[in-house]
């Protein structure tokens, strides 16, 4: 295994800024690249055109390599009764926020078109979550020189990622903020430590989940990871695109304040417990990504009205420990101030 693979991307530290769909504007990605780590655009919710525009904007802001992350599409059955029940369960929130009783458009994924854009733009690193890309996409991206990273939540998923042609694998521990990347059967919610101990593949491993300071970076590298992927600790930076209510909620939270919920999107994700996660426990929910489409108008209006009780406040278990500040300050905390490599 080439544990120094990340040096090919001109990084000063073996740290990847986690792609965080909806919260990674080009200026944030470029700030991460500028701080010596790999900036990544979370393009999961973008169309192909918006993805291309964002890639070009990043290139205007930095000359350094960067990554783009895509959601591998899932096509759940669109059972009208299930959708109706899930839509009905959200009525009180629509009424409270003054939203119309209109079923939102539950659009299709633009994955194939996005792959074409990333290949045409020769994006240096392309990562995936929620599954593995098909063979055609892998060949197309590799042919364009892209380094491919898959996401696994079990040792078995890591083996599948390697077999699918991934050049490296992110091991996402249960501590991680945001959506679970699980794609093979029941989610087992393994800790990052267990994942690192049990995974046996020959491609480099990238550790994700609960990493927030130099000590947790060091522990993951000592346990066999060749790099780490950091989400929440960077989400609270000044440059990130997260709503300020979201950043304040994380920085003001306490140990044990996060929960795993499917209420916002139909897929398990870790975030701060709030009114929505509490009230929706046990309510009918449509499968991912349909539930995501149903709650989108509610989340977006709640954000405008300053109501954090109805927002998806994604956060890792250690998010509350972070201190915020600029990306450069946070990277300095993650590296203990080491100029290069010596974390
Ligand atoms: C707000 C937020 C959004 C996320 N969105 C994505 C995403 O779009 N794609 C992805 O692969 N991972 C996503 N993740 C998961 C991260 O890649 C990573 O696994 C996680 O942030 C690591 O845990 P940490 O938050 O404790 O650092 C997201 C995480 C957060 C906190």
mmCIF file of C-alpha atoms and ligand atoms in Angstrom:
data_model
loop_
_atom_site.group_PDB
_atom_site.id
_atom_site.type_symbol
_atom_site.label_atom_id
_atom_site.label_comp_id
_atom_site.label_asym_id
_atom_site.label_seq_id
_atom_site.Cartn_x
_atom_site.Cartn_y
_atom_site.Cartn_z
ATOM 1 C CA UNK A 1 0.000 0.000 0.000
ATOM 2 C CA UNK A 2 1.348 3.405 -0.904
ATOM 3 C CA UNK A 3 0.723 5.353 2.273
ATOM 4 C CA UNK A 4 2.209 8.518 0.790
ATOM 5 C CA UNK A 5 -0.259 8.680 -2.119
ATOM 6 C CA UNK A 6 -1.515 12.064 -0.880
ATOM 7 C CA UNK A 7 1.851 13.690 -1.596
ATOM 8 C CA UNK A 8 1.093 13.384 -5.309
ATOM 9 C CA UNK A 9 -1.603 15.999 -4.713
ATOM 10 C CA UNK A 10 0.849 18.469 -3.309
ATOM 11 C CA UNK A 11 -0.714 18.383 0.165
ATOM 12 C CA UNK A 12 1.242 19.547 3.185
ATOM 13 C CA UNK A 13 -0.761 17.305 5.496
ATOM 14 C CA UNK A 14 -2.527 13.950 5.021
ATOM 15 C CA UNK A 15 -5.886 15.610 5.646
ATOM 16 C CA UNK A 16 -8.957 15.777 3.419
ATOM 17 C CA UNK A 17 -11.675 18.348 4.003
ATOM 18 C CA UNK A 18 -14.775 16.156 3.965
ATOM 19 C CA UNK A 19 -17.064 16.884 1.054
ATOM 20 C CA UNK A 20 -20.257 18.207 2.664
ATOM 21 C CA UNK A 21 -23.035 18.657 0.126
ATOM 22 C CA UNK A 22 -24.706 22.041 0.499
ATOM 23 C CA UNK A 23 -21.951 23.532 2.699
ATOM 24 C CA UNK A 24 -18.817 23.564 0.523
ATOM 25 C CA UNK A 25 -18.813 26.684 -1.690
ATOM 26 C CA UNK A 26 -15.755 27.145 -3.948
ATOM 27 C CA UNK A 27 -14.204 29.738 -1.607
ATOM 28 C CA UNK A 28 -14.282 27.228 1.264
ATOM 29 C CA UNK A 29 -12.793 24.439 -0.879
ATOM 30 C CA UNK A 30 -10.064 26.814 -2.088
ATOM 31 C CA UNK A 31 -9.350 27.977 1.493
ATOM 32 C CA UNK A 32 -8.821 24.327 2.495
ATOM 33 C CA UNK A 33 -6.469 23.783 -0.458
ATOM 34 C CA UNK A 34 -4.636 26.945 0.537
ATOM 35 C CA UNK A 35 -4.188 25.601 4.080
ATOM 36 C CA UNK A 36 -2.318 22.560 2.718
ATOM 37 C CA UNK A 37 -5.116 19.978 2.874
ATOM 38 C CA UNK A 38 -7.314 18.531 0.101
ATOM 39 C CA UNK A 39 -10.383 20.710 -0.410
ATOM 40 C CA UNK A 40 -13.466 18.846 -1.665
ATOM 41 C CA UNK A 41 -16.646 20.023 -3.299
ATOM 42 C CA UNK A 42 -19.757 18.195 -2.072
ATOM 43 C CA UNK A 43 -21.620 17.993 -5.379
ATOM 44 C CA UNK A 44 -24.166 15.360 -4.360
ATOM 45 C CA UNK A 45 -27.181 17.648 -4.702
ATOM 46 C CA UNK A 46 -25.907 19.613 -7.724
ATOM 47 C CA UNK A 47 -26.876 19.338 -11.368
ATOM 48 C CA UNK A 48 -24.133 18.683 -13.925
ATOM 49 C CA UNK A 49 -24.118 22.355 -15.019
ATOM 50 C CA UNK A 50 -23.819 23.668 -11.471
ATOM 51 C CA UNK A 51 -21.063 21.130 -10.785
ATOM 52 C CA UNK A 52 -19.071 22.352 -13.817
ATOM 53 C CA UNK A 53 -19.498 25.981 -12.763
ATOM 54 C CA UNK A 54 -18.318 25.209 -9.214
ATOM 55 C CA UNK A 55 -15.287 23.244 -10.497
ATOM 56 C CA UNK A 56 -14.284 26.202 -12.695
ATOM 57 C CA UNK A 57 -14.761 28.643 -9.818
ATOM 58 C CA UNK A 58 -12.488 26.547 -7.597
ATOM 59 C CA UNK A 59 -9.865 26.593 -10.364
ATOM 60 C CA UNK A 60 -10.056 30.372 -10.483
ATOM 61 C CA UNK A 61 -9.426 30.548 -6.737
ATOM 62 C CA UNK A 62 -6.634 27.975 -6.373
ATOM 63 C CA UNK A 63 -4.056 26.213 -8.505
ATOM 64 C CA UNK A 64 -3.899 23.283 -6.102
ATOM 65 C CA UNK A 65 -5.541 19.895 -6.668
ATOM 66 C CA UNK A 66 -8.995 19.368 -5.160
ATOM 67 C CA UNK A 67 -11.715 16.744 -5.028
ATOM 68 C CA UNK A 68 -15.379 16.479 -6.006
ATOM 69 C CA UNK A 69 -17.804 14.099 -4.290
ATOM 70 C CA UNK A 70 -20.851 12.478 -5.884
ATOM 71 C CA UNK A 71 -23.813 10.550 -4.488
ATOM 72 C CA UNK A 72 -24.184 7.168 -6.190
ATOM 73 C CA UNK A 73 -27.891 7.121 -7.070
ATOM 74 C CA UNK A 74 -30.465 4.860 -5.516
ATOM 75 C CA UNK A 75 -33.798 4.412 -7.188
ATOM 76 C CA UNK A 76 -36.310 3.404 -4.531
ATOM 77 C CA UNK A 77 -39.814 2.309 -5.383
ATOM 78 C CA UNK A 78 -42.081 5.367 -5.561
ATOM 79 C CA UNK A 79 -45.039 3.932 -3.654
ATOM 80 C CA UNK A 80 -47.756 6.637 -3.766
ATOM 81 C CA UNK A 81 -49.205 5.535 -0.384
ATOM 82 C CA UNK A 82 -45.814 5.774 1.323
ATOM 83 C CA UNK A 83 -45.173 9.211 -0.205
ATOM 84 C CA UNK A 84 -48.651 10.402 0.787
ATOM 85 C CA UNK A 85 -48.203 9.275 4.404
ATOM 86 C CA UNK A 86 -44.748 10.872 4.659
ATOM 87 C CA UNK A 87 -45.995 14.113 3.052
ATOM 88 C CA UNK A 88 -48.974 14.130 5.458
ATOM 89 C CA UNK A 89 -46.713 13.732 8.517
ATOM 90 C CA UNK A 90 -44.966 16.977 7.521
ATOM 91 C CA UNK A 91 -48.174 19.036 7.233
ATOM 92 C CA UNK A 92 -47.909 20.710 10.686
ATOM 93 C CA UNK A 93 -44.487 22.100 9.752
ATOM 94 C CA UNK A 94 -45.711 23.431 6.386
ATOM 95 C CA UNK A 95 -48.638 25.123 8.127
ATOM 96 C CA UNK A 96 -46.445 26.634 10.799
ATOM 97 C CA UNK A 97 -43.966 28.004 8.238
ATOM 98 C CA UNK A 98 -46.678 29.243 5.874
ATOM 99 C CA UNK A 99 -45.718 26.848 3.051
ATOM 100 C CA UNK A 100 -48.261 25.668 0.441
ATOM 101 C CA UNK A 101 -49.708 22.119 0.558
ATOM 102 C CA UNK A 102 -47.881 21.244 -2.657
ATOM 103 C CA UNK A 103 -45.979 18.017 -3.222
ATOM 104 C CA UNK A 104 -42.418 19.131 -4.110
ATOM 105 C CA UNK A 105 -40.822 17.837 -7.318
ATOM 106 C CA UNK A 106 -38.919 14.662 -6.435
ATOM 107 C CA UNK A 107 -36.280 14.889 -9.182
ATOM 108 C CA UNK A 108 -33.964 12.299 -10.691
ATOM 109 C CA UNK A 109 -30.221 12.044 -10.056
ATOM 110 C CA UNK A 110 -27.838 13.679 -12.530
ATOM 111 C CA UNK A 111 -25.019 11.253 -11.662
ATOM 112 C CA UNK A 112 -24.168 10.151 -15.217
ATOM 113 C CA UNK A 113 -23.968 13.745 -16.478
ATOM 114 C CA UNK A 114 -21.888 14.751 -13.463
ATOM 115 C CA UNK A 115 -19.413 11.937 -14.162
ATOM 116 C CA UNK A 116 -19.091 13.218 -17.732
ATOM 117 C CA UNK A 117 -18.396 16.765 -16.450
ATOM 118 C CA UNK A 118 -15.745 15.597 -13.966
ATOM 119 C CA UNK A 119 -14.010 13.566 -16.679
ATOM 120 C CA UNK A 120 -14.118 16.483 -19.149
ATOM 121 C CA UNK A 121 -12.746 18.836 -16.504
ATOM 122 C CA UNK A 122 -10.040 16.316 -15.431
ATOM 123 C CA UNK A 123 -10.874 16.809 -11.758
ATOM 124 C CA UNK A 124 -7.871 15.432 -9.790
ATOM 125 C CA UNK A 125 -9.834 13.491 -7.132
ATOM 126 C CA UNK A 126 -13.374 12.125 -7.381
ATOM 127 C CA UNK A 127 -15.002 10.502 -4.357
ATOM 128 C CA UNK A 128 -18.274 8.654 -3.917
ATOM 129 C CA UNK A 129 -20.704 7.884 -1.131
ATOM 130 C CA UNK A 130 -23.946 5.862 -0.813
ATOM 131 C CA UNK A 131 -22.559 3.124 -3.049
ATOM 132 C CA UNK A 132 -19.964 2.396 -5.707
ATOM 133 C CA UNK A 133 -19.853 3.756 -9.239
ATOM 134 C CA UNK A 134 -20.605 1.455 -12.182
ATOM 135 C CA UNK A 135 -17.768 0.107 -14.324
ATOM 136 C CA UNK A 136 -18.407 2.543 -17.160
ATOM 137 C CA UNK A 137 -18.074 5.555 -14.832
ATOM 138 C CA UNK A 138 -14.911 4.131 -13.248
ATOM 139 C CA UNK A 139 -13.278 3.607 -16.660
ATOM 140 C CA UNK A 140 -14.318 7.021 -17.895
ATOM 141 C CA UNK A 141 -12.944 8.842 -14.840
ATOM 142 C CA UNK A 142 -9.738 6.810 -14.709
ATOM 143 C CA UNK A 143 -9.243 7.472 -18.395
ATOM 144 C CA UNK A 144 -9.378 11.183 -17.561
ATOM 145 C CA UNK A 145 -6.684 10.723 -14.904
ATOM 146 C CA UNK A 146 -8.952 11.053 -11.860
ATOM 147 C CA UNK A 147 -7.937 9.443 -8.543
ATOM 148 C CA UNK A 148 -11.009 7.633 -7.204
ATOM 149 C CA UNK A 149 -12.060 7.317 -3.561
ATOM 150 C CA UNK A 150 -14.949 5.169 -2.306
ATOM 151 C CA UNK A 151 -16.702 5.267 1.075
ATOM 152 C CA UNK A 152 -17.132 2.168 3.258
ATOM 153 C CA UNK A 153 -18.759 1.623 6.655
ATOM 154 C CA UNK A 154 -17.757 -2.041 7.038
ATOM 155 C CA UNK A 155 -14.642 -4.096 6.143
ATOM 156 C CA UNK A 156 -16.763 -5.900 3.520
ATOM 157 C CA UNK A 157 -17.778 -2.639 1.823
ATOM 158 C CA UNK A 158 -14.081 -1.661 1.744
ATOM 159 C CA UNK A 159 -13.285 -4.904 -0.115
ATOM 160 C CA UNK A 160 -16.084 -4.157 -2.592
ATOM 161 C CA UNK A 161 -14.725 -0.627 -3.082
ATOM 162 C CA UNK A 162 -11.274 -1.994 -3.859
ATOM 163 C CA UNK A 163 -12.747 -4.509 -6.318
ATOM 164 C CA UNK A 164 -14.713 -1.738 -8.028
ATOM 165 C CA UNK A 165 -11.421 -0.012 -8.829
ATOM 166 C CA UNK A 166 -11.248 2.635 -6.104
ATOM 167 C CA UNK A 167 -7.702 3.974 -5.556
ATOM 168 C CA UNK A 168 -8.368 4.610 -1.850
ATOM 169 C CA UNK A 169 -11.219 4.035 0.599
ATOM 170 C CA UNK A 170 -12.699 6.315 3.244
ATOM 171 C CA UNK A 171 -13.626 4.284 6.327
ATOM 172 C CA UNK A 172 -16.539 6.138 7.894
ATOM 173 C CA UNK A 173 -16.913 5.341 11.598
ATOM 174 C CA UNK A 174 -20.207 5.660 13.466
ATOM 175 C CA UNK A 175 -18.869 8.842 15.096
ATOM 176 C CA UNK A 176 -19.129 10.688 11.762
ATOM 177 C CA UNK A 177 -21.431 13.627 11.131
ATOM 178 C CA UNK A 178 -23.843 13.692 8.191
ATOM 179 C CA UNK A 179 -25.174 10.790 6.164
ATOM 180 C CA UNK A 180 -23.944 7.251 6.539
ATOM 181 C CA UNK A 181 -22.284 5.958 3.398
ATOM 182 C CA UNK A 182 -23.516 2.391 4.083
ATOM 183 C CA UNK A 183 -24.635 0.580 0.935
ATOM 184 C CA UNK A 184 -24.454 -3.136 1.617
ATOM 185 C CA UNK A 185 -27.267 -4.475 3.793
ATOM 186 C CA UNK A 186 -27.993 -3.457 7.382
ATOM 187 C CA UNK A 187 -25.845 -0.627 8.730
ATOM 188 C CA UNK A 188 -23.657 -2.027 11.532
ATOM 189 C CA UNK A 189 -22.520 1.335 12.931
ATOM 190 C CA UNK A 190 -18.918 0.235 13.532
ATOM 191 C CA UNK A 191 -16.607 2.633 15.334
ATOM 192 C CA UNK A 192 -13.674 4.094 13.420
ATOM 193 C CA UNK A 193 -11.255 2.169 15.671
ATOM 194 C CA UNK A 194 -12.957 -1.169 14.901
ATOM 195 C CA UNK A 195 -13.098 -0.387 11.188
ATOM 196 C CA UNK A 196 -9.392 0.421 11.047
ATOM 197 C CA UNK A 197 -8.532 -2.713 13.013
ATOM 198 C CA UNK A 198 -10.700 -5.065 10.933
ATOM 199 C CA UNK A 199 -10.316 -3.788 7.375
ATOM 200 C CA UNK A 200 -7.927 -5.701 5.143
ATOM 201 C CA UNK A 201 -7.478 -4.185 1.683
ATOM 202 C CA UNK A 202 -4.393 -3.200 -0.271
ATOM 203 C CA UNK A 203 -5.528 0.322 -1.212
ATOM 204 C CA UNK A 204 -4.829 3.213 1.190
ATOM 205 C CA UNK A 205 -7.359 3.847 3.978
ATOM 206 C CA UNK A 206 -8.678 7.289 4.897
ATOM 207 C CA UNK A 207 -10.163 7.583 8.392
ATOM 208 C CA UNK A 208 -13.352 9.593 8.978
ATOM 209 C CA UNK A 209 -15.506 10.200 12.023
ATOM 210 C CA UNK A 210 -14.905 12.207 15.186
ATOM 211 C CA UNK A 211 -11.520 13.620 14.140
ATOM 212 C CA UNK A 212 -11.207 17.157 15.443
ATOM 213 C CA UNK A 213 -7.693 17.821 16.828
ATOM 214 C CA UNK A 214 -4.044 16.776 16.447
ATOM 215 C CA UNK A 215 -4.489 13.918 18.910
ATOM 216 C CA UNK A 216 -7.390 12.320 17.036
ATOM 217 C CA UNK A 217 -5.548 12.779 13.719
ATOM 218 C CA UNK A 218 -2.482 11.080 15.175
ATOM 219 C CA UNK A 219 -4.520 8.208 16.640
ATOM 220 C CA UNK A 220 -6.117 7.452 13.248
ATOM 221 C CA UNK A 221 -2.733 7.527 11.463
ATOM 222 C CA UNK A 222 -1.186 5.297 14.145
ATOM 223 C CA UNK A 223 -4.081 2.853 13.727
ATOM 224 C CA UNK A 224 -3.246 2.351 10.051
ATOM 225 C CA UNK A 225 -4.940 5.175 8.141
ATOM 226 C CA UNK A 226 -2.769 6.927 5.551
ATOM 227 C CA UNK A 227 -4.872 10.100 5.766
ATOM 228 C CA UNK A 228 -7.908 11.446 7.587
ATOM 229 C CA UNK A 229 -11.121 13.079 6.368
ATOM 230 C CA UNK A 230 -12.444 15.854 8.613
ATOM 231 C CA UNK A 231 -16.011 17.142 8.391
ATOM 232 C CA UNK A 232 -17.646 18.859 11.354
ATOM 233 C CA UNK A 233 -14.468 20.491 12.696
ATOM 234 C CA UNK A 234 -14.176 22.350 9.348
ATOM 235 C CA UNK A 235 -17.924 22.854 8.874
ATOM 236 C CA UNK A 236 -17.859 25.391 11.726
ATOM 237 C CA UNK A 237 -15.113 27.454 10.040
ATOM 238 C CA UNK A 238 -15.812 31.021 8.971
ATOM 239 C CA UNK A 239 -15.441 30.072 5.295
ATOM 240 C CA UNK A 240 -17.804 27.078 5.211
ATOM 241 C CA UNK A 241 -21.207 27.528 3.590
ATOM 242 C CA UNK A 242 -23.177 26.117 6.542
ATOM 243 C CA UNK A 243 -25.980 28.287 7.906
ATOM 244 C CA UNK A 244 -24.724 30.331 10.889
ATOM 245 C CA UNK A 245 -27.518 28.805 13.015
ATOM 246 C CA UNK A 246 -25.988 25.404 12.252
ATOM 247 C CA UNK A 247 -22.450 26.503 13.179
ATOM 248 C CA UNK A 248 -23.645 28.132 16.426
ATOM 249 C CA UNK A 249 -25.675 25.054 17.374
ATOM 250 C CA UNK A 250 -22.623 22.784 16.962
ATOM 251 C CA UNK A 251 -20.278 25.068 18.881
ATOM 252 C CA UNK A 252 -22.857 25.460 21.663
ATOM 253 C CA UNK A 253 -23.638 21.722 21.926
ATOM 254 C CA UNK A 254 -22.460 19.279 24.594
ATOM 255 C CA UNK A 255 -21.223 15.701 24.696
ATOM 256 C CA UNK A 256 -23.954 13.247 23.678
ATOM 257 C CA UNK A 257 -26.144 15.799 21.890
ATOM 258 C CA UNK A 258 -26.075 14.019 18.504
ATOM 259 C CA UNK A 259 -28.455 11.312 17.293
ATOM 260 C CA UNK A 260 -28.792 9.150 14.195
ATOM 261 C CA UNK A 261 -32.005 10.058 12.354
ATOM 262 C CA UNK A 262 -33.706 9.173 9.072
ATOM 263 C CA UNK A 263 -36.351 11.885 9.489
ATOM 264 C CA UNK A 264 -34.789 14.481 7.165
ATOM 265 C CA UNK A 265 -33.841 12.355 4.172
ATOM 266 C CA UNK A 266 -34.912 8.739 4.636
ATOM 267 C CA UNK A 267 -31.258 7.744 5.110
ATOM 268 C CA UNK A 268 -29.463 7.448 8.463
ATOM 269 C CA UNK A 269 -27.437 10.527 9.320
ATOM 270 C CA UNK A 270 -25.840 11.906 12.479
ATOM 271 C CA UNK A 271 -26.801 15.363 13.638
ATOM 272 C CA UNK A 272 -27.757 17.355 16.731
ATOM 273 C CA UNK A 273 -31.052 16.296 18.278
ATOM 274 C CA UNK A 274 -33.647 19.033 17.846
ATOM 275 C CA UNK A 275 -37.400 19.528 17.710
ATOM 276 C CA UNK A 276 -37.697 17.833 14.286
ATOM 277 C CA UNK A 277 -35.711 14.703 15.199
ATOM 278 C CA UNK A 278 -37.703 14.345 18.441
ATOM 279 C CA UNK A 279 -41.179 14.951 17.001
ATOM 280 C CA UNK A 280 -40.583 12.850 13.880
ATOM 281 C CA UNK A 281 -39.356 9.767 15.756
ATOM 282 C CA UNK A 282 -41.850 7.068 14.771
ATOM 283 C CA UNK A 283 -43.548 9.172 12.039
ATOM 284 C CA UNK A 284 -43.969 7.708 8.527
ATOM 285 C CA UNK A 285 -40.915 8.439 6.392
ATOM 286 C CA UNK A 286 -40.366 7.916 2.645
ATOM 287 C CA UNK A 287 -37.175 6.164 1.488
ATOM 288 C CA UNK A 288 -34.085 8.177 0.506
ATOM 289 C CA UNK A 289 -33.952 10.369 -1.541
ATOM 290 C CA UNK A 290 -37.731 10.931 -1.612
ATOM 291 C CA UNK A 291 -37.929 12.029 2.038
ATOM 292 C CA UNK A 292 -35.110 14.485 1.335
ATOM 293 C CA UNK A 293 -37.215 16.073 -1.405
ATOM 294 C CA UNK A 294 -40.279 16.204 0.855
ATOM 295 C CA UNK A 295 -38.461 17.985 3.706
ATOM 296 C CA UNK A 296 -36.420 20.334 1.481
ATOM 297 C CA UNK A 297 -38.959 23.217 1.415
ATOM 298 C CA UNK A 298 -39.342 22.949 5.206
ATOM 299 C CA UNK A 299 -35.605 23.029 5.865
ATOM 300 C CA UNK A 300 -35.029 25.877 3.493
ATOM 301 C CA UNK A 301 -37.887 28.023 4.872
ATOM 302 C CA UNK A 302 -36.872 27.233 8.479
ATOM 303 C CA UNK A 303 -33.380 28.490 7.625
ATOM 304 C CA UNK A 304 -34.828 31.741 6.256
ATOM 305 C CA UNK A 305 -37.015 32.182 9.358
ATOM 306 C CA UNK A 306 -34.093 31.441 11.700
ATOM 307 C CA UNK A 307 -35.678 28.318 13.191
ATOM 308 C CA UNK A 308 -32.920 25.798 13.967
ATOM 309 C CA UNK A 309 -35.495 23.377 15.428
ATOM 310 C CA UNK A 310 -36.461 22.323 11.896
ATOM 311 C CA UNK A 311 -32.991 22.277 10.290
ATOM 312 C CA UNK A 312 -30.829 19.221 9.691
ATOM 313 C CA UNK A 313 -27.964 20.101 12.047
ATOM 314 C CA UNK A 314 -25.479 17.473 10.866
ATOM 315 C CA UNK A 315 -22.636 17.022 13.302
ATOM 316 C CA UNK A 316 -20.163 14.322 14.270
ATOM 317 C CA UNK A 317 -20.003 13.098 17.855
ATOM 318 C CA UNK A 318 -17.045 15.376 18.576
ATOM 319 C CA UNK A 319 -18.341 18.429 16.722
ATOM 320 C CA UNK A 320 -19.032 20.325 19.955
ATOM 321 C CA UNK A 321 -15.345 20.049 20.900
ATOM 322 C CA UNK A 322 -14.247 22.202 17.936
ATOM 323 C CA UNK A 323 -13.538 25.883 18.365
ATOM 324 C CA UNK A 324 -14.341 27.365 14.984
ATOM 325 C CA UNK A 325 -12.247 30.192 13.523
ATOM 326 C CA UNK A 326 -10.791 30.304 10.036
ATOM 327 C CA UNK A 327 -9.910 27.205 8.010
ATOM 328 C CA UNK A 328 -6.212 28.033 8.502
ATOM 329 C CA UNK A 329 -6.644 28.191 12.288
ATOM 330 C CA UNK A 330 -8.543 24.897 12.361
ATOM 331 C CA UNK A 331 -5.922 23.168 10.193
ATOM 332 C CA UNK A 332 -3.256 24.450 12.572
ATOM 333 C CA UNK A 333 -5.129 22.804 15.474
ATOM 334 C CA UNK A 334 -5.461 19.559 13.488
ATOM 335 C CA UNK A 335 -1.734 19.470 12.786
ATOM 336 C CA UNK A 336 -0.485 20.828 16.084
ATOM 337 C CA UNK A 337 1.055 23.679 14.105
ATOM 338 C CA UNK A 338 3.483 21.377 12.262
ATOM 339 C CA UNK A 339 4.568 23.015 9.019
ATOM 340 C CA UNK A 340 4.563 19.747 7.163
ATOM 341 C CA UNK A 341 3.564 16.179 7.745
ATOM 342 C CA UNK A 342 4.741 15.835 11.337
ATOM 343 C CA UNK A 343 1.324 15.625 12.944
HETATM 344 C C1 LIG B 1 -22.703 18.646 7.143
HETATM 345 C C2 LIG B 1 -22.127 17.379 6.593
HETATM 346 C C3 LIG B 1 -22.378 17.026 5.279
HETATM 347 C C4 LIG B 1 -21.798 15.865 4.735
HETATM 348 N N1 LIG B 1 -21.994 15.599 3.412
HETATM 349 C C5 LIG B 1 -21.282 14.583 2.838
HETATM 350 C C6 LIG B 1 -21.279 14.423 1.420
HETATM 351 O O1 LIG B 1 -21.898 15.186 0.685
HETATM 352 N N2 LIG B 1 -20.545 13.392 0.908
HETATM 353 C C7 LIG B 1 -19.804 12.546 1.699
HETATM 354 O O2 LIG B 1 -19.147 11.636 1.178
HETATM 355 N N3 LIG B 1 -19.789 12.689 3.046
HETATM 356 C C8 LIG B 1 -20.499 13.691 3.617
HETATM 357 N N4 LIG B 1 -20.438 13.869 4.985
HETATM 358 C C9 LIG B 1 -19.685 12.898 5.804
HETATM 359 C C10 LIG B 1 -18.191 13.221 5.807
HETATM 360 O O3 LIG B 1 -17.598 12.822 4.588
HETATM 361 C C11 LIG B 1 -17.431 12.500 6.934
HETATM 362 O O4 LIG B 1 -17.690 11.114 6.901
HETATM 363 C C12 LIG B 1 -17.751 13.013 8.310
HETATM 364 O O5 LIG B 1 -17.896 14.401 8.313
HETATM 365 C C13 LIG B 1 -16.644 12.635 9.272
HETATM 366 O O6 LIG B 1 -17.047 12.836 10.594
HETATM 367 P P1 LIG B 1 -16.825 14.225 11.381
HETATM 368 O O7 LIG B 1 -17.939 15.097 10.954
HETATM 369 O O8 LIG B 1 -16.909 13.816 12.805
HETATM 370 O O9 LIG B 1 -15.479 14.771 10.988
HETATM 371 C C14 LIG B 1 -21.014 15.014 5.553
HETATM 372 C C15 LIG B 1 -20.774 15.368 6.886
HETATM 373 C C16 LIG B 1 -21.311 16.527 7.415
HETATM 374 C C17 LIG B 1 -21.004 16.904 8.829
#
